[in-house]
Coordinates of C-alpha atoms and ligand atoms in Angstrom, one line a residue:
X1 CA 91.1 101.0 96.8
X2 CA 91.1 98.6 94.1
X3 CA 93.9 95.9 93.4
X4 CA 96.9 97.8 92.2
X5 CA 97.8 95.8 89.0
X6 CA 94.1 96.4 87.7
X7 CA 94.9 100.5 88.2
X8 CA 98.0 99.9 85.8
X9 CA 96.7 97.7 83.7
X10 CA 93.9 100.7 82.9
X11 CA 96.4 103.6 83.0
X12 CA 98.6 101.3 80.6
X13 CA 95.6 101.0 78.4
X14 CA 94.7 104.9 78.8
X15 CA 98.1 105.9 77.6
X16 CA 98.5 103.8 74.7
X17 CA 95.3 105.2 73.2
X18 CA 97.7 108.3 72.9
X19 CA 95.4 111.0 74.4
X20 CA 98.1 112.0 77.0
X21 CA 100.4 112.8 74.2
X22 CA 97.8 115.7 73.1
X23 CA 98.8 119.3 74.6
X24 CA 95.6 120.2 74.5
X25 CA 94.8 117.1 76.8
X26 CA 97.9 118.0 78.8
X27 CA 97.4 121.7 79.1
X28 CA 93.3 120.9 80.0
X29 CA 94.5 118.6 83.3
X30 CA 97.3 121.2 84.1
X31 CA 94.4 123.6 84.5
X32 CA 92.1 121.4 85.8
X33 CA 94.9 121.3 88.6
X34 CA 94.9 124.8 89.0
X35 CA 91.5 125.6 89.6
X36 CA 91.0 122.2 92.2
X37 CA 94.1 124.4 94.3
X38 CA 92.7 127.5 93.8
X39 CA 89.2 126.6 95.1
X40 CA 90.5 124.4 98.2
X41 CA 93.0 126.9 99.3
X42 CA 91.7 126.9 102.7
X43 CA 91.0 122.7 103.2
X44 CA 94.9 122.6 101.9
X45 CA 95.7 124.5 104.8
X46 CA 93.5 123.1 107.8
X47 CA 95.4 119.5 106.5
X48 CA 98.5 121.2 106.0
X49 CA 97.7 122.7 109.7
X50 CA 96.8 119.3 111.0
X51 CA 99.3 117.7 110.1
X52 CA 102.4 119.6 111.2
X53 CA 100.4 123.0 112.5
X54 CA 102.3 124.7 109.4
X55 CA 101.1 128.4 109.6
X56 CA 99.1 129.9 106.8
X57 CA 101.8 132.1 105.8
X58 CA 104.2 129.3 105.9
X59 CA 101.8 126.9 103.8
X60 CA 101.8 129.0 101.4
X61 CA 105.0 130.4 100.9
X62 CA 106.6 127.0 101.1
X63 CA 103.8 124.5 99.6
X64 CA 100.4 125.7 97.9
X65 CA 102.2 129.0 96.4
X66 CA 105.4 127.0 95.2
X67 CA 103.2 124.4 93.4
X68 CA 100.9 127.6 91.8
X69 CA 104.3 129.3 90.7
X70 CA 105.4 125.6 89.3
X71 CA 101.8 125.5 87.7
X72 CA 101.5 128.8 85.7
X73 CA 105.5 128.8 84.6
X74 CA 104.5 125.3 83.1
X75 CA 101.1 126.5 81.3
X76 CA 103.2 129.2 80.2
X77 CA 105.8 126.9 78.7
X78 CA 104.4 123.9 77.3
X79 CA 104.2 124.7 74.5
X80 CA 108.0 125.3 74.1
X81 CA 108.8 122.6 76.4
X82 CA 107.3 119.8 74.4
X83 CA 108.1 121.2 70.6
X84 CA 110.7 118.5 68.4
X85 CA 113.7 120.7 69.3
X86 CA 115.9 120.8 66.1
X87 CA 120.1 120.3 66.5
X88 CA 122.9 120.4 64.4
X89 CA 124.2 118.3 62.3
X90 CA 127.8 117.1 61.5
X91 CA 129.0 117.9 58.0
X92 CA 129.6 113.6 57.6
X93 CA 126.0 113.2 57.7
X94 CA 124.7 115.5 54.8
X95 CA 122.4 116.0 54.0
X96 CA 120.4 115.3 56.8
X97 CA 118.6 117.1 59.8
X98 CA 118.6 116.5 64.0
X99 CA 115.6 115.9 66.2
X100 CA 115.0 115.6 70.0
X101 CA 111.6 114.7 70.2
X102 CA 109.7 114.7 73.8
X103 CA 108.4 111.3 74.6
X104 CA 106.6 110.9 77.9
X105 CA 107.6 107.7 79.6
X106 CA 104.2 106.1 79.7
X107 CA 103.0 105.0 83.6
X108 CA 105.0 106.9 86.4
X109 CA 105.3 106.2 90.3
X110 CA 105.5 109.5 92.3
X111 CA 106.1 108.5 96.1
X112 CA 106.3 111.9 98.1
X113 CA 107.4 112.2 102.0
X114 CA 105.5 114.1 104.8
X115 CA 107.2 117.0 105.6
X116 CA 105.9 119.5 102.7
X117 CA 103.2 116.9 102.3
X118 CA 101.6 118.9 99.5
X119 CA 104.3 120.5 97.8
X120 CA 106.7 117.3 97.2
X121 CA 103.7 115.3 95.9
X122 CA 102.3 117.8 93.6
X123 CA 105.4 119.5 91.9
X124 CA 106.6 116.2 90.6
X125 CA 102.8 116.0 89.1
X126 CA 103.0 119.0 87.5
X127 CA 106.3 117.9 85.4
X128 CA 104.6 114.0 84.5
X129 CA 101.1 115.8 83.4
X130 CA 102.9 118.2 81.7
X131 CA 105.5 115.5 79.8
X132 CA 102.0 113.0 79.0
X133 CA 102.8 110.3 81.6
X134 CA 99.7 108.5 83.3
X135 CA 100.2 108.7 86.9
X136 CA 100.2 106.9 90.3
X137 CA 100.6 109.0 92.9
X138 CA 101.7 107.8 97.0
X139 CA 101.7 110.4 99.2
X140 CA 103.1 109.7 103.3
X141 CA 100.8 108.4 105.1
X142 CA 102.7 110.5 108.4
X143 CA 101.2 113.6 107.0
X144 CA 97.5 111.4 107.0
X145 CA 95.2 114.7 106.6
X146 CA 96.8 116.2 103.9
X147 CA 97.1 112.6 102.5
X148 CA 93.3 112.0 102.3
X149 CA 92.5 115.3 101.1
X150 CA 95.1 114.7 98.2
X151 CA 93.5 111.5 97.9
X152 CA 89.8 113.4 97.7
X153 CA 90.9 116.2 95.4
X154 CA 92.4 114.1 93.0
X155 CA 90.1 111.0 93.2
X156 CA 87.1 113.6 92.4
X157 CA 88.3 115.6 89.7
X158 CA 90.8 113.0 87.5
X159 CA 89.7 109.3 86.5
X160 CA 91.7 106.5 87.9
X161 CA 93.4 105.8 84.1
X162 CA 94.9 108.6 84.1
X163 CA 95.6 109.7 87.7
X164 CA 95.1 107.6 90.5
X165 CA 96.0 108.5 94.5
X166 CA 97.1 105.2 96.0
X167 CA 96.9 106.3 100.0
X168 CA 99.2 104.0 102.3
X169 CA 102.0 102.8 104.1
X170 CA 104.9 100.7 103.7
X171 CA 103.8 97.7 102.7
X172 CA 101.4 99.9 100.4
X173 CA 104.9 101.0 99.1
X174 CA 106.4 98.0 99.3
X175 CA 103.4 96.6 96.6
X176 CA 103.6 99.6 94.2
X177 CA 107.5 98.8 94.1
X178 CA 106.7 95.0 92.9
X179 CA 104.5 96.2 89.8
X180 CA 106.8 97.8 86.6
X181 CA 106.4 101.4 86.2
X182 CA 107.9 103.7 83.6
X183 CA 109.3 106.3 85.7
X184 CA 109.4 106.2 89.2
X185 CA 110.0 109.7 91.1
X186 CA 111.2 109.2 94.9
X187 CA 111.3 111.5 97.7
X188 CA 112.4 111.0 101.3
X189 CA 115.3 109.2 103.0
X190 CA 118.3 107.7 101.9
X191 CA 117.8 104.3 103.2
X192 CA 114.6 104.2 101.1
X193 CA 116.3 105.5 98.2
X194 CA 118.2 102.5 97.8
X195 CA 115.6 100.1 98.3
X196 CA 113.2 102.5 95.8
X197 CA 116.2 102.4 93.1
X198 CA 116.9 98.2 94.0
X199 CA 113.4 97.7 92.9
X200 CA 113.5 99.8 89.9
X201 CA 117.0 98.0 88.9
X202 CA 114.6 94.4 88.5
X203 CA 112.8 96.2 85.9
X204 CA 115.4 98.5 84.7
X205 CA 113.2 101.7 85.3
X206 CA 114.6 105.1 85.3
X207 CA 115.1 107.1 88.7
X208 CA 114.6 110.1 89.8
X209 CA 115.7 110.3 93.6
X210 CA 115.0 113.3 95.7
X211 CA 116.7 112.1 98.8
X212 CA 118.1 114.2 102.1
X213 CA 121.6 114.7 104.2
X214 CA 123.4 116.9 106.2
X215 CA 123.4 120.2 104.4
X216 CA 125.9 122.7 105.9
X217 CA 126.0 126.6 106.3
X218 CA 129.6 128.1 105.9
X219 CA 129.7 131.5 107.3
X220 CA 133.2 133.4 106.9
X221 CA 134.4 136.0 108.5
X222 CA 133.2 139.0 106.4
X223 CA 129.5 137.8 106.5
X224 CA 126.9 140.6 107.1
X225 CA 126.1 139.1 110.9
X226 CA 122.6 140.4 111.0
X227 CA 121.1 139.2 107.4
X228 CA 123.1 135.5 108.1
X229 CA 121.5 135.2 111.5
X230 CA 118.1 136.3 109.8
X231 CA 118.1 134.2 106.9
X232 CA 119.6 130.9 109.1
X233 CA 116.9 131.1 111.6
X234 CA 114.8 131.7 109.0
X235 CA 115.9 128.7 106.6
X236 CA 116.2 126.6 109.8
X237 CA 113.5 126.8 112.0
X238 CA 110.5 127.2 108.6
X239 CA 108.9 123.4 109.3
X240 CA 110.6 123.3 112.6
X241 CA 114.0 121.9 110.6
X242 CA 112.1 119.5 108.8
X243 CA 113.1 120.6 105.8
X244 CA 115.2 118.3 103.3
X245 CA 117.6 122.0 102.4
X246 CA 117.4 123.5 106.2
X247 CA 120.8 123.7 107.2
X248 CA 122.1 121.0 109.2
X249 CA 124.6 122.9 111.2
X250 CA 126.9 126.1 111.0
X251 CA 130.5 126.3 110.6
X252 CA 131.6 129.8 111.7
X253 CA 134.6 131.6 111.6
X254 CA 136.3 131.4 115.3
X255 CA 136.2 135.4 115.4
X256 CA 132.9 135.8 114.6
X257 CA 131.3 133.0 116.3
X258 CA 130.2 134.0 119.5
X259 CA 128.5 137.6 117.7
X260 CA 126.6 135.4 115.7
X261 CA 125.2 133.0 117.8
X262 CA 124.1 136.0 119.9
X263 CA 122.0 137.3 117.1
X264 CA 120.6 133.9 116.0
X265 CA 119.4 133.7 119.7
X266 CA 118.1 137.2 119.0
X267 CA 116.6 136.5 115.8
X268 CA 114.8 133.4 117.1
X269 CA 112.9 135.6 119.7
X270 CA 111.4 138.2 117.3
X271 CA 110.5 135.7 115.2
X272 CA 108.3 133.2 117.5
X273 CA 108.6 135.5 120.7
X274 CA 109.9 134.8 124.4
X275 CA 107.8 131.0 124.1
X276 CA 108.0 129.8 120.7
X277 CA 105.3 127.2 122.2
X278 CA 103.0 130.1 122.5
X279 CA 103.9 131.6 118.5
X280 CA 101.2 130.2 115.7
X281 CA 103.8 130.5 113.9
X282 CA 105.7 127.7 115.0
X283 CA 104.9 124.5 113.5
X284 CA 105.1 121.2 115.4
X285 CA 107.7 117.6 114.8
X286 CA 105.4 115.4 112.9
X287 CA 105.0 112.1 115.1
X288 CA 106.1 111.0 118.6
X289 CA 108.7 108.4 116.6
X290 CA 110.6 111.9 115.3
X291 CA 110.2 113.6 118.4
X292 CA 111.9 111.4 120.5
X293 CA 114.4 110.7 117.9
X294 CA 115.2 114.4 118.1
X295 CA 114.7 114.1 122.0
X296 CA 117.6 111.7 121.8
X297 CA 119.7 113.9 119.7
X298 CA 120.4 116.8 122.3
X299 CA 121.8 114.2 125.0
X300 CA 125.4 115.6 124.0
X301 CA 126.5 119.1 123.3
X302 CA 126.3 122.6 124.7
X303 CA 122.6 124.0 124.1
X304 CA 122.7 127.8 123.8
X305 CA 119.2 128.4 123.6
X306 CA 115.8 126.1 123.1
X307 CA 116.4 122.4 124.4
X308 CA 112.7 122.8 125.5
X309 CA 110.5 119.5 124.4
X310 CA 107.2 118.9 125.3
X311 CA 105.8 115.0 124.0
X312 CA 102.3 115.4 124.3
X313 CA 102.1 118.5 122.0
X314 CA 105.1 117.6 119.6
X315 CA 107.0 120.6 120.3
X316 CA 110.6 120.6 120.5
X317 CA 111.9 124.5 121.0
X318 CA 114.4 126.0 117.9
X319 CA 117.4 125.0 119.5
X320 CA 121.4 125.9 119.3
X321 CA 124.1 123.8 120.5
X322 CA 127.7 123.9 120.6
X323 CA 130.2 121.4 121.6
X324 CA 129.5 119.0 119.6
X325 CA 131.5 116.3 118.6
X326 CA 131.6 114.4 115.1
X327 CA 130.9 110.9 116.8
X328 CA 127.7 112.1 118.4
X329 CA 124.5 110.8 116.7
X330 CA 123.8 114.9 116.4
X331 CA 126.6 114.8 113.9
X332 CA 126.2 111.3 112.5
X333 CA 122.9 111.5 110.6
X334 CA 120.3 113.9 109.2
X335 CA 118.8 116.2 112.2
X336 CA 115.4 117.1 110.4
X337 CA 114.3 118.6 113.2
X338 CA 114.8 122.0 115.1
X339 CA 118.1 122.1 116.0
X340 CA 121.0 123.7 115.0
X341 CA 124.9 123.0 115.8
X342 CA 127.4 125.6 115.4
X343 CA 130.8 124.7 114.9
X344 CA 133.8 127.1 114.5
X345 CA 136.4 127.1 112.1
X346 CA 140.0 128.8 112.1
X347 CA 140.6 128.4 108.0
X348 CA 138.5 128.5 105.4
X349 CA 141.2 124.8 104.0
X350 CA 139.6 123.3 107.6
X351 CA 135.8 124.2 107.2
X352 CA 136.0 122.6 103.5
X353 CA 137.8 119.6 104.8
X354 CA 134.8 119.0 107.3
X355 CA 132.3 119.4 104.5
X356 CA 134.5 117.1 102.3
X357 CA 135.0 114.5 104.7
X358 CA 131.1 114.1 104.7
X359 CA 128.4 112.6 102.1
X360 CA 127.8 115.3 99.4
X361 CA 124.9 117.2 100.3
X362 CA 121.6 118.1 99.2
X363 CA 122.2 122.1 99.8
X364 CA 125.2 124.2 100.6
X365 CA 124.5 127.3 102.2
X366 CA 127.6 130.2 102.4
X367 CA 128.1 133.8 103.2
X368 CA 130.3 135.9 102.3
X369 CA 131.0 138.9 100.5
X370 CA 134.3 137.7 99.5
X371 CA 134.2 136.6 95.8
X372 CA 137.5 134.8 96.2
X373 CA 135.9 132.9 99.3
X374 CA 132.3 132.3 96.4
X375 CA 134.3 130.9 93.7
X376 CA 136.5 129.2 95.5
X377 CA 133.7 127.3 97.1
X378 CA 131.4 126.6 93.9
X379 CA 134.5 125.7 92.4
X380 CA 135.9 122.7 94.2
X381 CA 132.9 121.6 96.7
X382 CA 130.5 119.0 95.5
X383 CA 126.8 119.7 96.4
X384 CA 123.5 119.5 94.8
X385 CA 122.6 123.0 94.6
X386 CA 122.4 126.3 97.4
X387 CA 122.7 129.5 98.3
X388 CA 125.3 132.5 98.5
X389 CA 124.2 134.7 101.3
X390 CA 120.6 132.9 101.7
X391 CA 118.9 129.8 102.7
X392 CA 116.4 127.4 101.1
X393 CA 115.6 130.3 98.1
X394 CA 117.1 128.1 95.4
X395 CA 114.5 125.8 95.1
X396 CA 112.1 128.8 94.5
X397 CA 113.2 129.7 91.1
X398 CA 112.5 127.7 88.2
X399 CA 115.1 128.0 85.9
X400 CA 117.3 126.3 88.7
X401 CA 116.7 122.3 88.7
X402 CA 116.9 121.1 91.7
X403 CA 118.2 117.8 93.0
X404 CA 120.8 116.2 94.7
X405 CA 124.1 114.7 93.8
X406 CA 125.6 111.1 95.2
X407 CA 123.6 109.9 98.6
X408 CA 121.7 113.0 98.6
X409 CA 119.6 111.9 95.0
X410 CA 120.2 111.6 91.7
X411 CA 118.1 113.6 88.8
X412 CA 116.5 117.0 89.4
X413 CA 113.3 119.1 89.0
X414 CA 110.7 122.2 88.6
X415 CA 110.3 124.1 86.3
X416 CA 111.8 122.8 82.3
X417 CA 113.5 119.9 84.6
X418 CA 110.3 118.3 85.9
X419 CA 108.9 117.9 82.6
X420 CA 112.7 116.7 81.3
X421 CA 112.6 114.2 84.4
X422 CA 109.6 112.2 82.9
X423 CA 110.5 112.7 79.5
X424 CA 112.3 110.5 77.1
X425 CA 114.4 112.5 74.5
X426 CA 113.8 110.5 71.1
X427 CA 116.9 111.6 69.3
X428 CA 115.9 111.0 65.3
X429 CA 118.4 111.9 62.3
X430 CA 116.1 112.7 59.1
X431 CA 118.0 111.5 56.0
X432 CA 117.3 113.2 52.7
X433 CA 116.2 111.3 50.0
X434 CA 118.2 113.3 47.2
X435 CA 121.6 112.5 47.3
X436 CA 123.2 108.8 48.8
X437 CA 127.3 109.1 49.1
X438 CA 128.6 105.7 48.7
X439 CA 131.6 106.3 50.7
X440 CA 130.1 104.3 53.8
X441 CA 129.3 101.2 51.8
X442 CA 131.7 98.2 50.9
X443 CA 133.5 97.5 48.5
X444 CA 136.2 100.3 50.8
X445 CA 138.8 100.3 48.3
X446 CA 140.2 103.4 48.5
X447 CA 137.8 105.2 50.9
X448 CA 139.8 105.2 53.9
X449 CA 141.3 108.4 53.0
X450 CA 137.8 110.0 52.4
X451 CA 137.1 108.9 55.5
X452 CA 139.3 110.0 57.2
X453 CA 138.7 113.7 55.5
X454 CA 135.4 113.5 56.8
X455 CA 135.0 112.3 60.5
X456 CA 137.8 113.5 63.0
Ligands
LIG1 P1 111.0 108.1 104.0 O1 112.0 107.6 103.1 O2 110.8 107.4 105.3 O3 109.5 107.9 103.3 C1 109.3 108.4 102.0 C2 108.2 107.5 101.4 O4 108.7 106.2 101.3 C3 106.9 107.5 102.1 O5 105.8 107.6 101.2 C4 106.9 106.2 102.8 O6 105.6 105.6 102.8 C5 107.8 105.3 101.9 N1 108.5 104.3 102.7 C6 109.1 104.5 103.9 N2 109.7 103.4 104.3 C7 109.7 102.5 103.3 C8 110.2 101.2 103.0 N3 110.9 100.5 104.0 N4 109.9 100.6 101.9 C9 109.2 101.2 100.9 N5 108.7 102.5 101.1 C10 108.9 103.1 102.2 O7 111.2 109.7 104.2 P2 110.4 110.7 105.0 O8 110.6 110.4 106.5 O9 108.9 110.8 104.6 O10 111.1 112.0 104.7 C11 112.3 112.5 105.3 C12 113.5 112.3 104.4 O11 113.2 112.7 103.1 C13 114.7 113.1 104.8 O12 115.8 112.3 104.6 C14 114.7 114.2 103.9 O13 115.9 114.8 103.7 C15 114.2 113.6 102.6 N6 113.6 114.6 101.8 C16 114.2 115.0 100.6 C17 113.6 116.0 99.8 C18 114.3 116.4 98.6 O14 113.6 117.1 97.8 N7 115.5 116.0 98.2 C19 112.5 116.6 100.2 C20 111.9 116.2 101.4 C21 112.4 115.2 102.2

């Protein structure tokens, strides 16, 4: 890899000759995108498999198919996306009309995280190519095979002044965070959220932070047992819990508790059989470091079902445990991992004084049927996006942008919000030539009144 500064100093170069502002240019690399995924469907999923032994079905539902969706909705709209979008004007400026005109920021960081290795490095792509913006992109070096095939891809089929894969660590971070970018896009933990947005505050860049937290899943009283066990052990144990949106633990109606733990415990079983060791379609924790952080997390509590962890293979059973206790470091940070708490509640006042005594989250997750209980809920908690009756599915459309609020990230994206997250909206009022009112010019004798008429 060559010295960092001299990539920049290229892209910097590339983008002023203005070729990234074409949308023919644009639309040709979006393409050009497509048809490198398309034709290394199967190498994206060996890394993909390497990495965390992410099933095929999983990869795709959850990574290559996401960032195809993200791909074609954006051909479809970029046109639209990037047109001068005309606004109104007030009467006190006539005669005049309103612009908002698309700028792309120029050179942006992406920095992506290892557990959808793929998917969080490419989707923020999509929306800087789209917008114009030159690129650098650092993907984790803890997902290392999908890393170097990103790294391959990209360095084959795009030239370094436009796109460049910079493949590393921390201190390869740590480098890229010296140098003065445009944009910088940042997925992962909190902790490295701050330092990402410290560094961008020296050069006053703009953010986008894509960070994590403990996400909860509120499940009344009147929930339909059978889908909410489904669609929790589903949302939960996809990744093995390493998901930024899984949900971090349960609270459950008192009554209904016990029924629904039995069925999650169920559920688990049909999906990855007697010895989720033994299912393919398990997936594994990503390094030894995670594993025995996890390890270390099911020292306290009741566990239900799972506890199993083998080191040598990475494999940490899908696991539910009760009794736990808000002081334990179960309860303390971000589980990303495979296990699920369940708490119960006796009033709905007591499971939103839990959820409001925490961090806002990335996701919340609640079922019901109750509409009182749904709009209740969406109208007083603080979250950065979620589900009624379903897990994880948000992110999956694209007219919902998704990001967090406070420490769980600030910005959004996909779809019409990636390409608004490295875009600069140039607001420009066009004054007409024919007609000049004086009553903004001195001498103001007497124009207060007009004034006044005027603008209120
Ligand atoms: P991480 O913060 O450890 O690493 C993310 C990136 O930052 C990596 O590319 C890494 O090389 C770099 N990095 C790590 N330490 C650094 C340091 N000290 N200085 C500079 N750069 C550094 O995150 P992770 O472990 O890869 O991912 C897990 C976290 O990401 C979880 O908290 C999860 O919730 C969050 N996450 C959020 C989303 C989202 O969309 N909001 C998606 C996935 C993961």
């Amino acid at each position: 890899m060559r010295e960092i500064s001299a990539v920049l100093q290229e892209q910097r170069q590339f983008f002023a000759s203005g070729k990234t502002r074409e949308l023919a240019f644009r639309r040709e690399m979006l393409l050009r995108l497509q048809r490198l995924i398309n034709r290394n469907e199967q190498a994206i999923f060996a890394a993909l498999h390497q990495d965390l032994k992410k099933p095929a079905c999983e990869a795709y539902a959850t990574e290559v198919g996401m960032v195809r969706a993200e791909l074609s909705h954006a051909l479809k709209k970029l046109g639209t996306w990037a047109r001068p979008r005309r606004v109104r004007t007030p009467l006190a400026q006539f005669p005049a009309s309103s612009y908002l005109y698309q700028d792309p920021y120029g050179v942006a960081l992406i920095v992506a995280p290892w557990n959808y290795p793929f998917n969080l490095a490419l989707a923020p792509l999509i929306g800087a190519v789209a917008a114009g913006n030159c690129v650098v992109l650092k993907p984790s070096e803890l997902a290392s095979a999908t890393s170097t095939l990103l790294a391959r891809l990209l360095g084959e089929a795009f030239p370094e002044h436009y796109l460049a894969v910079i493949e590393g660590g921390i201190e390869v971070n740590q480098a890229l965070l010296e140098e003065s970018f445009d944009k910088i896009f940042f997925t992962g933990s909190v902790g490295v959220g701050r330092l990402v947005m410290a560094a961008a505050a020296r050069n006053l860049t703009p953010v986008t932070l894509e960070l994590g937290g403990k996400s909860p899943c509120i499940v009344e009283r009147d929930a339909n047992l059978d889908l909410a066990a489904r669609r929790i052990v589903w949302g939960k144990f996809l990744n093995a819990g390493q998901t930024c949106v899984a949900p971090d633990y349960i609270l459950v109606h008192e009554e209904i508790k016990d029924d629904l733990v039995r069925r999650m415990v169920q559920q688990i079983a049909q999906f990855y059989g007697a010895d989720p060791a033994q299912s393919p379609d398990y997936p594994r924790i990503v390094n030894r470091r995670h594993f025995d952080r996890l390890q270390a997390l099911l020292q306290k509590g009741q566990i239900v079902t799972g506890g199993t962890a083998v080191r040598e293979d990475l494999y940490l059973a899908p696991t539910l445990i009760e009794a736990v206790d808000w002081q334990d470091p179960l309860m303390q940070e971000e589980i990303f991992g495979p296990i699920l708490p369940v708490i119960s509640f006796a009033t709905l006042d007591e499971a939103l004084q839990i959820v409001e005594g925490q961090p806002r989250p990335l996701a919340l997750y609640l079922f019901s049927n109750n509409r009182k209980v749904q709009r209740r809920i969406m109208a007083e908690v603080s979250f950065g996006g979620g589900c009624i009756n379903d897990t994880i599915l948000h992110l999956a459309n694209p007219n919902l942008p998704f990001g967090g609020v406070g420490t769980s990230g600030m910005g959004s994206y996909h779809g019409q919000a990636s390409f608004t997250a490295f875009s600069h909206q140039k607001s420009v009022l066009k004054k007409a030539l024919w007609l000049d009112i004086p009553l903004r010019y001195a001498p103001y004798a007497g124009k207060l009144k007009w004034l006044k008429l005027f603008l209120r």
